[in-house]
PDB file of C-alpha atoms in Angstrom:
ATOM      1  CA  ASP I   1     -91.373 132.484  28.977  1.00 49.00           C
ATOM      2  CA  ALA I   2     -90.046 130.594  31.939  1.00 65.00           C
ATOM      3  CA  GLY I   3     -90.930 126.912  32.013  1.00 92.00           C
ATOM      4  CA  ILE I   4     -92.594 126.714  28.625  1.00 96.00           C
ATOM      5  CA  THR I   5     -91.047 126.780  25.176  1.00 96.00           C
ATOM      6  CA  GLN I   6     -92.514 126.509  21.703  1.00 97.00           C
ATOM      7  CA  SER I   7     -90.750 125.375  18.571  1.00 96.00           C
ATOM      8  CA  PRO I   8     -90.269 126.452  15.926  1.00 97.00           C
ATOM      9  CA  ARG I   9     -90.746 130.175  16.478  1.00 95.00           C
ATOM     10  CA  HIS I  10     -91.397 130.802  12.797  1.00 96.00           C
ATOM     11  CA  LYS I  11     -92.287 128.490   9.955  1.00 97.00           C
ATOM     12  CA  VAL I  12     -93.262 128.854   6.330  1.00 97.00           C
ATOM     13  CA  THR I  13     -94.801 125.811   4.710  1.00 96.00           C
ATOM     14  CA  GLU I  14     -96.625 124.904   1.534  1.00 97.00           C
ATOM     15  CA  THR I  15    -100.294 124.127   1.196  1.00 97.00           C
ATOM     16  CA  GLY I  16    -101.014 120.437   1.641  1.00 97.00           C
ATOM     17  CA  THR I  17     -97.971 119.548   3.703  1.00 96.00           C
ATOM     18  CA  PRO I  18     -98.187 118.272   7.284  1.00 96.00           C
ATOM     19  CA  VAL I  19     -96.770 120.481  10.009  1.00 97.00           C
ATOM     20  CA  THR I  20     -96.057 119.733  13.657  1.00 98.00           C
ATOM     21  CA  LEU I  21     -95.618 122.367  16.335  1.00 98.00           C
ATOM     22  CA  ARG I  22     -94.122 121.480  19.676  1.00 98.00           C
ATOM     23  CA  CYS I  23     -94.827 122.781  23.156  1.00 98.00           C
ATOM     24  CA  HIS I  24     -92.463 121.774  25.941  1.00 98.00           C
ATOM     25  CA  GLN I  25     -92.899 122.540  29.636  1.00 97.00           C
ATOM     26  CA  THR I  26     -90.688 122.016  32.647  1.00 96.00           C
ATOM     27  CA  GLU I  27     -93.345 122.895  35.248  1.00 93.00           C
ATOM     28  CA  ASN I  28     -94.979 119.450  35.461  1.00 93.00           C
ATOM     29  CA  HIS I  29     -98.405 121.040  34.970  1.00 93.00           C
ATOM     30  CA  ARG I  30    -101.225 118.684  34.144  1.00 92.00           C
ATOM     31  CA  TYR I  31    -103.150 120.956  31.772  1.00 93.00           C
ATOM     32  CA  MET I  32    -101.909 122.109  28.386  1.00 95.00           C
ATOM     33  CA  TYR I  33    -103.700 124.062  25.658  1.00 95.00           C
ATOM     34  CA  TRP I  34    -103.215 125.119  22.063  1.00 97.00           C
ATOM     35  CA  TYR I  35    -104.740 128.406  20.896  1.00 97.00           C
ATOM     36  CA  ARG I  36    -104.536 130.312  17.655  1.00 97.00           C
ATOM     37  CA  GLN I  37    -104.526 134.091  17.505  1.00 95.00           C
ATOM     38  CA  ASP I  38    -106.014 135.932  14.551  1.00 94.00           C
ATOM     39  CA  PRO I  39    -106.900 139.623  14.141  1.00 88.00           C
ATOM     40  CA  GLY I  40    -110.529 140.228  15.031  1.00 86.00           C
ATOM     41  CA  HIS I  41    -110.895 136.830  16.674  1.00 90.00           C
ATOM     42  CA  GLY I  42    -108.674 137.041  19.703  1.00 90.00           C
ATOM     43  CA  LEU I  43    -107.532 133.652  20.967  1.00 93.00           C
ATOM     44  CA  ARG I  44    -109.471 130.556  20.023  1.00 94.00           C
ATOM     45  CA  LEU I  45    -108.965 127.148  21.583  1.00 94.00           C
ATOM     46  CA  ILE I  46    -107.871 124.388  19.205  1.00 96.00           C
ATOM     47  CA  HIS I  47    -107.228 121.420  21.480  1.00 96.00           C
ATOM     48  CA  TYR I  48    -106.345 120.833  25.086  1.00 94.00           C
ATOM     49  CA  SER I  49    -104.947 118.099  27.293  1.00 94.00           C
ATOM     50  CA  TYR I  50    -105.759 117.194  30.875  1.00 91.00           C
ATOM     51  CA  GLY I  51    -103.129 114.499  31.237  1.00 91.00           C
ATOM     52  CA  VAL I  52    -100.883 112.118  29.356  1.00 93.00           C
ATOM     53  CA  LYS I  53    -102.847 110.683  26.426  1.00 92.00           C
ATOM     54  CA  ASP I  54    -105.934 112.624  27.558  1.00 93.00           C
ATOM     55  CA  THR I  55    -106.916 115.242  24.999  1.00 94.00           C
ATOM     56  CA  ASP I  56    -110.068 116.886  23.759  1.00 93.00           C
ATOM     57  CA  LYS I  57    -111.246 119.293  21.068  1.00 93.00           C
ATOM     58  CA  GLY I  58    -111.673 122.999  21.374  1.00 92.00           C
ATOM     59  CA  GLU I  59    -113.824 125.347  19.315  1.00 91.00           C
ATOM     60  CA  VAL I  60    -111.663 125.351  16.151  1.00 96.00           C
ATOM     61  CA  SER I  61    -110.266 121.811  15.982  1.00 96.00           C
ATOM     62  CA  ASP I  62    -111.025 120.928  12.342  1.00 96.00           C
ATOM     63  CA  GLY I  63    -107.814 120.187  10.455  1.00 96.00           C
ATOM     64  CA  TYR I  64    -105.752 119.806  13.617  1.00 97.00           C
ATOM     65  CA  SER I  65    -104.727 116.874  15.779  1.00 97.00           C
ATOM     66  CA  VAL I  66    -102.720 116.667  18.986  1.00 97.00           C
ATOM     67  CA  SER I  67    -100.729 114.178  20.965  1.00 97.00           C
ATOM     68  CA  ARG I  68     -99.375 114.065  24.476  1.00 97.00           C
ATOM     69  CA  SER I  69     -97.226 111.024  25.215  1.00 96.00           C
ATOM     70  CA  LYS I  70     -95.327 112.696  28.047  1.00 96.00           C
ATOM     71  CA  THR I  71     -96.340 115.257  30.643  1.00 96.00           C
ATOM     72  CA  GLU I  72     -93.877 117.787  29.314  1.00 97.00           C
ATOM     73  CA  ASP I  73     -94.690 117.679  25.586  1.00 97.00           C
ATOM     74  CA  PHE I  74     -97.862 118.620  23.726  1.00 98.00           C
ATOM     75  CA  LEU I  75     -97.695 118.405  19.932  1.00 98.00           C
ATOM     76  CA  LEU I  76    -100.038 120.119  17.509  1.00 98.00           C
ATOM     77  CA  THR I  77    -100.216 118.698  13.973  1.00 98.00           C
ATOM     78  CA  LEU I  78    -101.766 120.310  10.954  1.00 97.00           C
ATOM     79  CA  GLU I  79    -102.569 117.259   8.913  1.00 93.00           C
ATOM     80  CA  SER I  80    -102.633 119.048   5.546  1.00 96.00           C
ATOM     81  CA  ALA I  81    -101.888 122.726   5.919  1.00 97.00           C
ATOM     82  CA  THR I  82    -104.202 125.278   4.291  1.00 97.00           C
ATOM     83  CA  SER I  83    -103.857 129.029   3.895  1.00 97.00           C
ATOM     84  CA  SER I  84    -106.624 129.527   6.475  1.00 96.00           C
ATOM     85  CA  GLN I  85    -104.289 128.021   9.047  1.00 97.00           C
ATOM     86  CA  THR I  86    -101.837 130.875   8.672  1.00 97.00           C
ATOM     87  CA  SER I  87    -101.821 132.235  12.188  1.00 97.00           C
ATOM     88  CA  VAL I  88     -99.895 132.675  15.406  1.00 96.00           C
ATOM     89  CA  TYR I  89    -100.145 129.610  17.599  1.00 98.00           C
ATOM     90  CA  PHE I  90     -99.802 129.789  21.364  1.00 97.00           C
ATOM     91  CA  CYS I  91     -99.346 127.001  23.834  1.00 97.00           C
ATOM     92  CA  ALA I  92    -100.393 127.484  27.447  1.00 96.00           C
ATOM     93  CA  ILE I  93    -100.032 125.473  30.635  1.00 95.00           C
ATOM     94  CA  SER I  94    -102.017 125.529  33.861  1.00 91.00           C
ATOM     95  CA  GLU I  95    -102.024 123.934  37.269  1.00 85.00           C
ATOM     96  CA  GLY I  96    -105.825 123.932  37.068  1.00 77.00           C
ATOM     97  CA  PHE I  97    -108.437 124.935  39.632  1.00 70.00           C
ATOM     98  CA  ASN I  98    -108.106 128.666  40.370  1.00 72.00           C
ATOM     99  CA  TYR I  99    -104.923 129.198  38.401  1.00 77.00           C
ATOM    100  CA  GLY I 100    -104.646 130.989  35.101  1.00 84.00           C
ATOM    101  CA  TYR I 101    -102.365 130.149  32.230  1.00 91.00           C
ATOM    102  CA  THR I 102     -98.697 130.601  31.493  1.00 93.00           C
ATOM    103  CA  PHE I 103     -98.171 131.166  27.791  1.00 95.00           C
ATOM    104  CA  GLY I 104     -95.345 130.278  25.473  1.00 95.00           C
ATOM    105  CA  SER I 105     -93.848 132.845  23.134  1.00 93.00           C
ATOM    106  CA  GLY I 106     -95.820 131.633  20.149  1.00 95.00           C
ATOM    107  CA  THR I 107     -95.176 130.132  16.722  1.00 96.00           C
ATOM    108  CA  ARG I 108     -95.862 132.240  13.656  1.00 96.00           C
ATOM    109  CA  LEU I 109     -96.965 129.875  10.881  1.00 98.00           C
ATOM    110  CA  THR I 110     -97.392 130.971   7.288  1.00 97.00           C
ATOM    111  CA  VAL I 111     -98.957 128.595   4.773  1.00 97.00           C
ATOM    112  CA  VAL I 112     -98.240 129.564   1.170  1.00 96.00           C
TER     113      VAL I 112
ATOM    114  CA  ALA L   1    -121.400 128.022  27.937  1.00 80.00           C
ATOM    115  CA  GLN L   2    -118.965 130.734  28.888  1.00 88.00           C
ATOM    116  CA  SER L   3    -118.229 133.864  26.892  1.00 91.00           C
ATOM    117  CA  VAL L   4    -116.539 137.220  27.268  1.00 95.00           C
ATOM    118  CA  ALA L   5    -116.898 140.487  25.380  1.00 96.00           C
ATOM    119  CA  GLN L   6    -114.520 143.390  25.061  1.00 97.00           C
ATOM    120  CA  PRO L   7    -116.695 146.086  23.488  1.00 96.00           C
ATOM    121  CA  GLU L   8    -113.843 148.360  22.411  1.00 96.00           C
ATOM    122  CA  ASP L   9    -111.325 147.290  19.795  1.00 95.00           C
ATOM    123  CA  GLN L  10    -109.149 150.303  20.624  1.00 97.00           C
ATOM    124  CA  VAL L  11    -108.730 152.687  23.530  1.00 98.00           C
ATOM    125  CA  ASN L  12    -106.626 155.829  23.342  1.00 98.00           C
ATOM    126  CA  VAL L  13    -105.611 157.811  26.393  1.00 98.00           C
ATOM    127  CA  ALA L  14    -103.104 160.529  27.165  1.00 98.00           C
ATOM    128  CA  GLU L  15    -100.164 159.735  29.390  1.00 97.00           C
ATOM    129  CA  GLY L  16    -100.951 160.546  33.003  1.00 97.00           C
ATOM    130  CA  ASN L  17    -104.692 160.164  32.549  1.00 98.00           C
ATOM    131  CA  PRO L  18    -106.673 157.271  34.045  1.00 97.00           C
ATOM    132  CA  LEU L  19    -107.452 154.372  31.742  1.00 97.00           C
ATOM    133  CA  THR L  20    -110.240 151.819  31.621  1.00 97.00           C
ATOM    134  CA  VAL L  21    -110.458 148.737  29.409  1.00 98.00           C
ATOM    135  CA  LYS L  22    -113.892 147.174  29.508  1.00 98.00           C
ATOM    136  CA  CYS L  23    -114.878 143.517  29.816  1.00 98.00           C
ATOM    137  CA  THR L  24    -118.216 141.805  30.306  1.00 98.00           C
ATOM    138  CA  TYR L  25    -118.770 138.094  30.714  1.00 96.00           C
ATOM    139  CA  SER L  26    -121.410 135.382  30.671  1.00 94.00           C
ATOM    140  CA  VAL L  27    -121.231 132.152  32.652  1.00 90.00           C
ATOM    141  CA  SER L  28    -123.663 129.693  34.195  1.00 87.00           C
ATOM    142  CA  GLY L  29    -122.036 129.516  37.587  1.00 86.00           C
ATOM    143  CA  ASN L  30    -119.555 131.721  39.390  1.00 87.00           C
ATOM    144  CA  PRO L  31    -116.873 133.295  37.203  1.00 90.00           C
ATOM    145  CA  TYR L  32    -113.131 133.086  37.436  1.00 92.00           C
ATOM    146  CA  LEU L  33    -111.843 136.173  35.633  1.00 94.00           C
ATOM    147  CA  PHE L  34    -108.431 137.087  34.286  1.00 95.00           C
ATOM    148  CA  TRP L  35    -106.635 139.893  32.479  1.00 97.00           C
ATOM    149  CA  TYR L  36    -103.619 139.331  30.251  1.00 96.00           C
ATOM    150  CA  VAL L  37    -101.405 141.762  28.349  1.00 97.00           C
ATOM    151  CA  GLN L  38     -99.573 141.141  25.091  1.00 95.00           C
ATOM    152  CA  TYR L  39     -96.711 143.308  23.904  1.00 92.00           C
ATOM    153  CA  PRO L  40     -95.750 143.214  20.192  1.00 86.00           C
ATOM    154  CA  ASN L  41     -94.348 139.869  19.044  1.00 82.00           C
ATOM    155  CA  ARG L  42     -94.614 138.419  22.541  1.00 85.00           C
ATOM    156  CA  GLY L  43     -96.757 135.895  24.330  1.00 87.00           C
ATOM    157  CA  LEU L  44     -99.482 136.831  26.764  1.00 93.00           C
ATOM    158  CA  GLN L  45     -98.512 137.837  30.284  1.00 93.00           C
ATOM    159  CA  PHE L  46    -100.732 137.485  33.334  1.00 93.00           C
ATOM    160  CA  LEU L  47    -101.854 140.758  34.938  1.00 95.00           C
ATOM    161  CA  LEU L  48    -104.429 139.834  37.561  1.00 94.00           C
ATOM    162  CA  LYS L  49    -107.297 137.525  38.434  1.00 93.00           C
ATOM    163  CA  TYR L  50    -110.532 137.423  40.377  1.00 93.00           C
ATOM    164  CA  ILE L  51    -111.500 134.132  41.989  1.00 89.00           C
ATOM    165  CA  THR L  52    -113.393 135.181  45.082  1.00 83.00           C
ATOM    166  CA  GLY L  53    -113.249 137.793  47.822  1.00 83.00           C
ATOM    167  CA  ASP L  54    -112.781 141.543  47.382  1.00 88.00           C
ATOM    168  CA  ASN L  55    -114.339 142.967  44.274  1.00 92.00           C
ATOM    169  CA  LEU L  56    -111.307 145.207  43.663  1.00 95.00           C
ATOM    170  CA  VAL L  57    -108.319 143.177  42.558  1.00 95.00           C
ATOM    171  CA  LYS L  58    -104.816 144.600  42.307  1.00 95.00           C
ATOM    172  CA  GLY L  59    -102.287 143.236  39.881  1.00 93.00           C
ATOM    173  CA  SER L  60     -98.994 143.827  38.135  1.00 90.00           C
ATOM    174  CA  TYR L  61     -97.664 147.173  36.881  1.00 92.00           C
ATOM    175  CA  GLY L  62    -100.182 149.222  38.901  1.00 95.00           C
ATOM    176  CA  PHE L  63    -103.248 147.750  37.215  1.00 97.00           C
ATOM    177  CA  GLU L  64    -106.416 146.877  39.045  1.00 97.00           C
ATOM    178  CA  ALA L  65    -109.806 145.494  38.080  1.00 97.00           C
ATOM    179  CA  GLU L  66    -113.244 145.739  39.600  1.00 95.00           C
ATOM    180  CA  PHE L  67    -115.566 142.752  39.634  1.00 96.00           C
ATOM    181  CA  ASN L  68    -119.223 143.725  39.386  1.00 96.00           C
ATOM    182  CA  LYS L  69    -121.530 140.743  39.616  1.00 94.00           C
ATOM    183  CA  SER L  70    -124.768 142.618  38.932  1.00 94.00           C
ATOM    184  CA  GLN L  71    -123.350 144.118  35.730  1.00 96.00           C
ATOM    185  CA  THR L  72    -121.329 140.964  34.879  1.00 96.00           C
ATOM    186  CA  SER L  73    -118.309 143.156  34.287  1.00 97.00           C
ATOM    187  CA  PHE L  74    -114.599 143.046  35.098  1.00 98.00           C
ATOM    188  CA  HIS L  75    -113.115 146.308  33.846  1.00 98.00           C
ATOM    189  CA  LEU L  76    -109.364 146.871  33.932  1.00 98.00           C
ATOM    190  CA  LYS L  77    -108.197 150.202  35.331  1.00 98.00           C
ATOM    191  CA  LYS L  78    -105.086 152.197  36.052  1.00 97.00           C
ATOM    192  CA  PRO L  79    -105.059 155.605  37.747  1.00 96.00           C
ATOM    193  CA  SER L  80    -102.270 157.102  35.633  1.00 97.00           C
ATOM    194  CA  ALA L  81    -101.369 155.661  32.222  1.00 97.00           C
ATOM    195  CA  LEU L  82     -97.808 155.306  30.941  1.00 97.00           C
ATOM    196  CA  VAL L  83     -96.678 155.183  27.322  1.00 96.00           C
ATOM    197  CA  SER L  84     -95.193 151.766  28.146  1.00 95.00           C
ATOM    198  CA  ASP L  85     -98.712 150.484  28.935  1.00 96.00           C
ATOM    199  CA  SER L  86     -99.466 150.547  25.205  1.00 96.00           C
ATOM    200  CA  ALA L  87    -100.266 146.940  24.312  1.00 96.00           C
ATOM    201  CA  LEU L  88    -103.046 144.482  23.511  1.00 96.00           C
ATOM    202  CA  TYR L  89    -105.179 143.503  26.509  1.00 97.00           C
ATOM    203  CA  PHE L  90    -107.247 140.348  26.815  1.00 97.00           C
ATOM    204  CA  CYS L  91    -109.969 139.516  29.282  1.00 97.00           C
ATOM    205  CA  ALA L  92    -110.676 135.828  29.949  1.00 95.00           C
ATOM    206  CA  VAL L  93    -113.275 133.871  31.884  1.00 93.00           C
ATOM    207  CA  ARG L  94    -113.784 130.385  33.203  1.00 89.00           C
ATOM    208  CA  ASP L  95    -117.023 129.067  34.641  1.00 83.00           C
ATOM    209  CA  GLU L  96    -116.609 127.587  38.109  1.00 76.00           C
ATOM    210  CA  SER L  97    -119.082 124.883  37.131  1.00 70.00           C
ATOM    211  CA  GLY L  98    -117.392 124.170  33.826  1.00 61.00           C
ATOM    212  CA  GLY L  99    -115.863 120.873  34.807  1.00 65.00           C
ATOM    213  CA  SER L 100    -112.270 119.853  35.338  1.00 57.00           C
ATOM    214  CA  ASN L 101    -110.697 120.933  32.050  1.00 69.00           C
ATOM    215  CA  TYR L 102    -110.175 124.534  33.259  1.00 77.00           C
ATOM    216  CA  LYS L 103    -110.484 126.059  29.801  1.00 86.00           C
ATOM    217  CA  LEU L 104    -110.330 129.809  29.533  1.00 90.00           C
ATOM    218  CA  THR L 105    -112.426 131.709  27.008  1.00 92.00           C
ATOM    219  CA  PHE L 106    -110.790 134.912  25.788  1.00 94.00           C
ATOM    220  CA  GLY L 107    -112.200 138.142  24.471  1.00 94.00           C
ATOM    221  CA  LYS L 108    -111.066 139.526  21.116  1.00 95.00           C
ATOM    222  CA  GLY L 109    -108.685 141.944  22.741  1.00 95.00           C
ATOM    223  CA  THR L 110    -108.480 145.713  23.164  1.00 97.00           C
ATOM    224  CA  LEU L 111    -105.564 147.667  21.770  1.00 96.00           C
ATOM    225  CA  LEU L 112    -104.528 150.322  24.261  1.00 97.00           C
ATOM    226  CA  THR L 113    -102.514 153.253  22.986  1.00 97.00           C
ATOM    227  CA  VAL L 114    -101.144 155.756  25.462  1.00 97.00           C
ATOM    228  CA  ASN L 115    -100.120 159.002  23.789  1.00 96.00           C
ATOM    229  CA  PRO L 116     -97.221 161.071  25.167  1.00 94.00           C
TER     230      PRO L 116
END
């Protein structure tokens, strides 16, 4: 999707290892979000950021941490990956106020 | 707290027939409402939004949605379905009074299948 990229697109990792997913934007939007998508659950918010070094937890934040040292990058880290974290992860950006989101293409993570 | 419900996991319609994908919401203040579509192995794409104004909102690909405050609903509609409309549809809501973090809450999604 234009202006927002996620990397990697696919990753297989072993239980107990740390994993970092990257979201990069070129739109200079203030707000960035990490969601996970699972069948039967839709999209659930993990963490979000409202500025450089300003982050907060979403509804399913246990086992995840984030960092935002620059406007354009928002990193999601699984501190010690578990099989329950096998999912598709989406990053989204927003200008805020009455704007919606622009989504990245997603990262499919498999924890074995 | 804000929440949204999509009561149908799946909707099947014949090509050329009208389609409706249902969404109801719950917020404390005024709602900001959105519809997104997801094609297989793709990210979510914006279809349309309701912020204020006319209750009937027109969006991309011939879709429209009707905001009904008394029924707290925002159903997605299209007069004549195409096979290419087959996808996963998400409704999302944000509470106007929800502060400055502008988080969207999404429904669980409705899988639309349009049969030839």
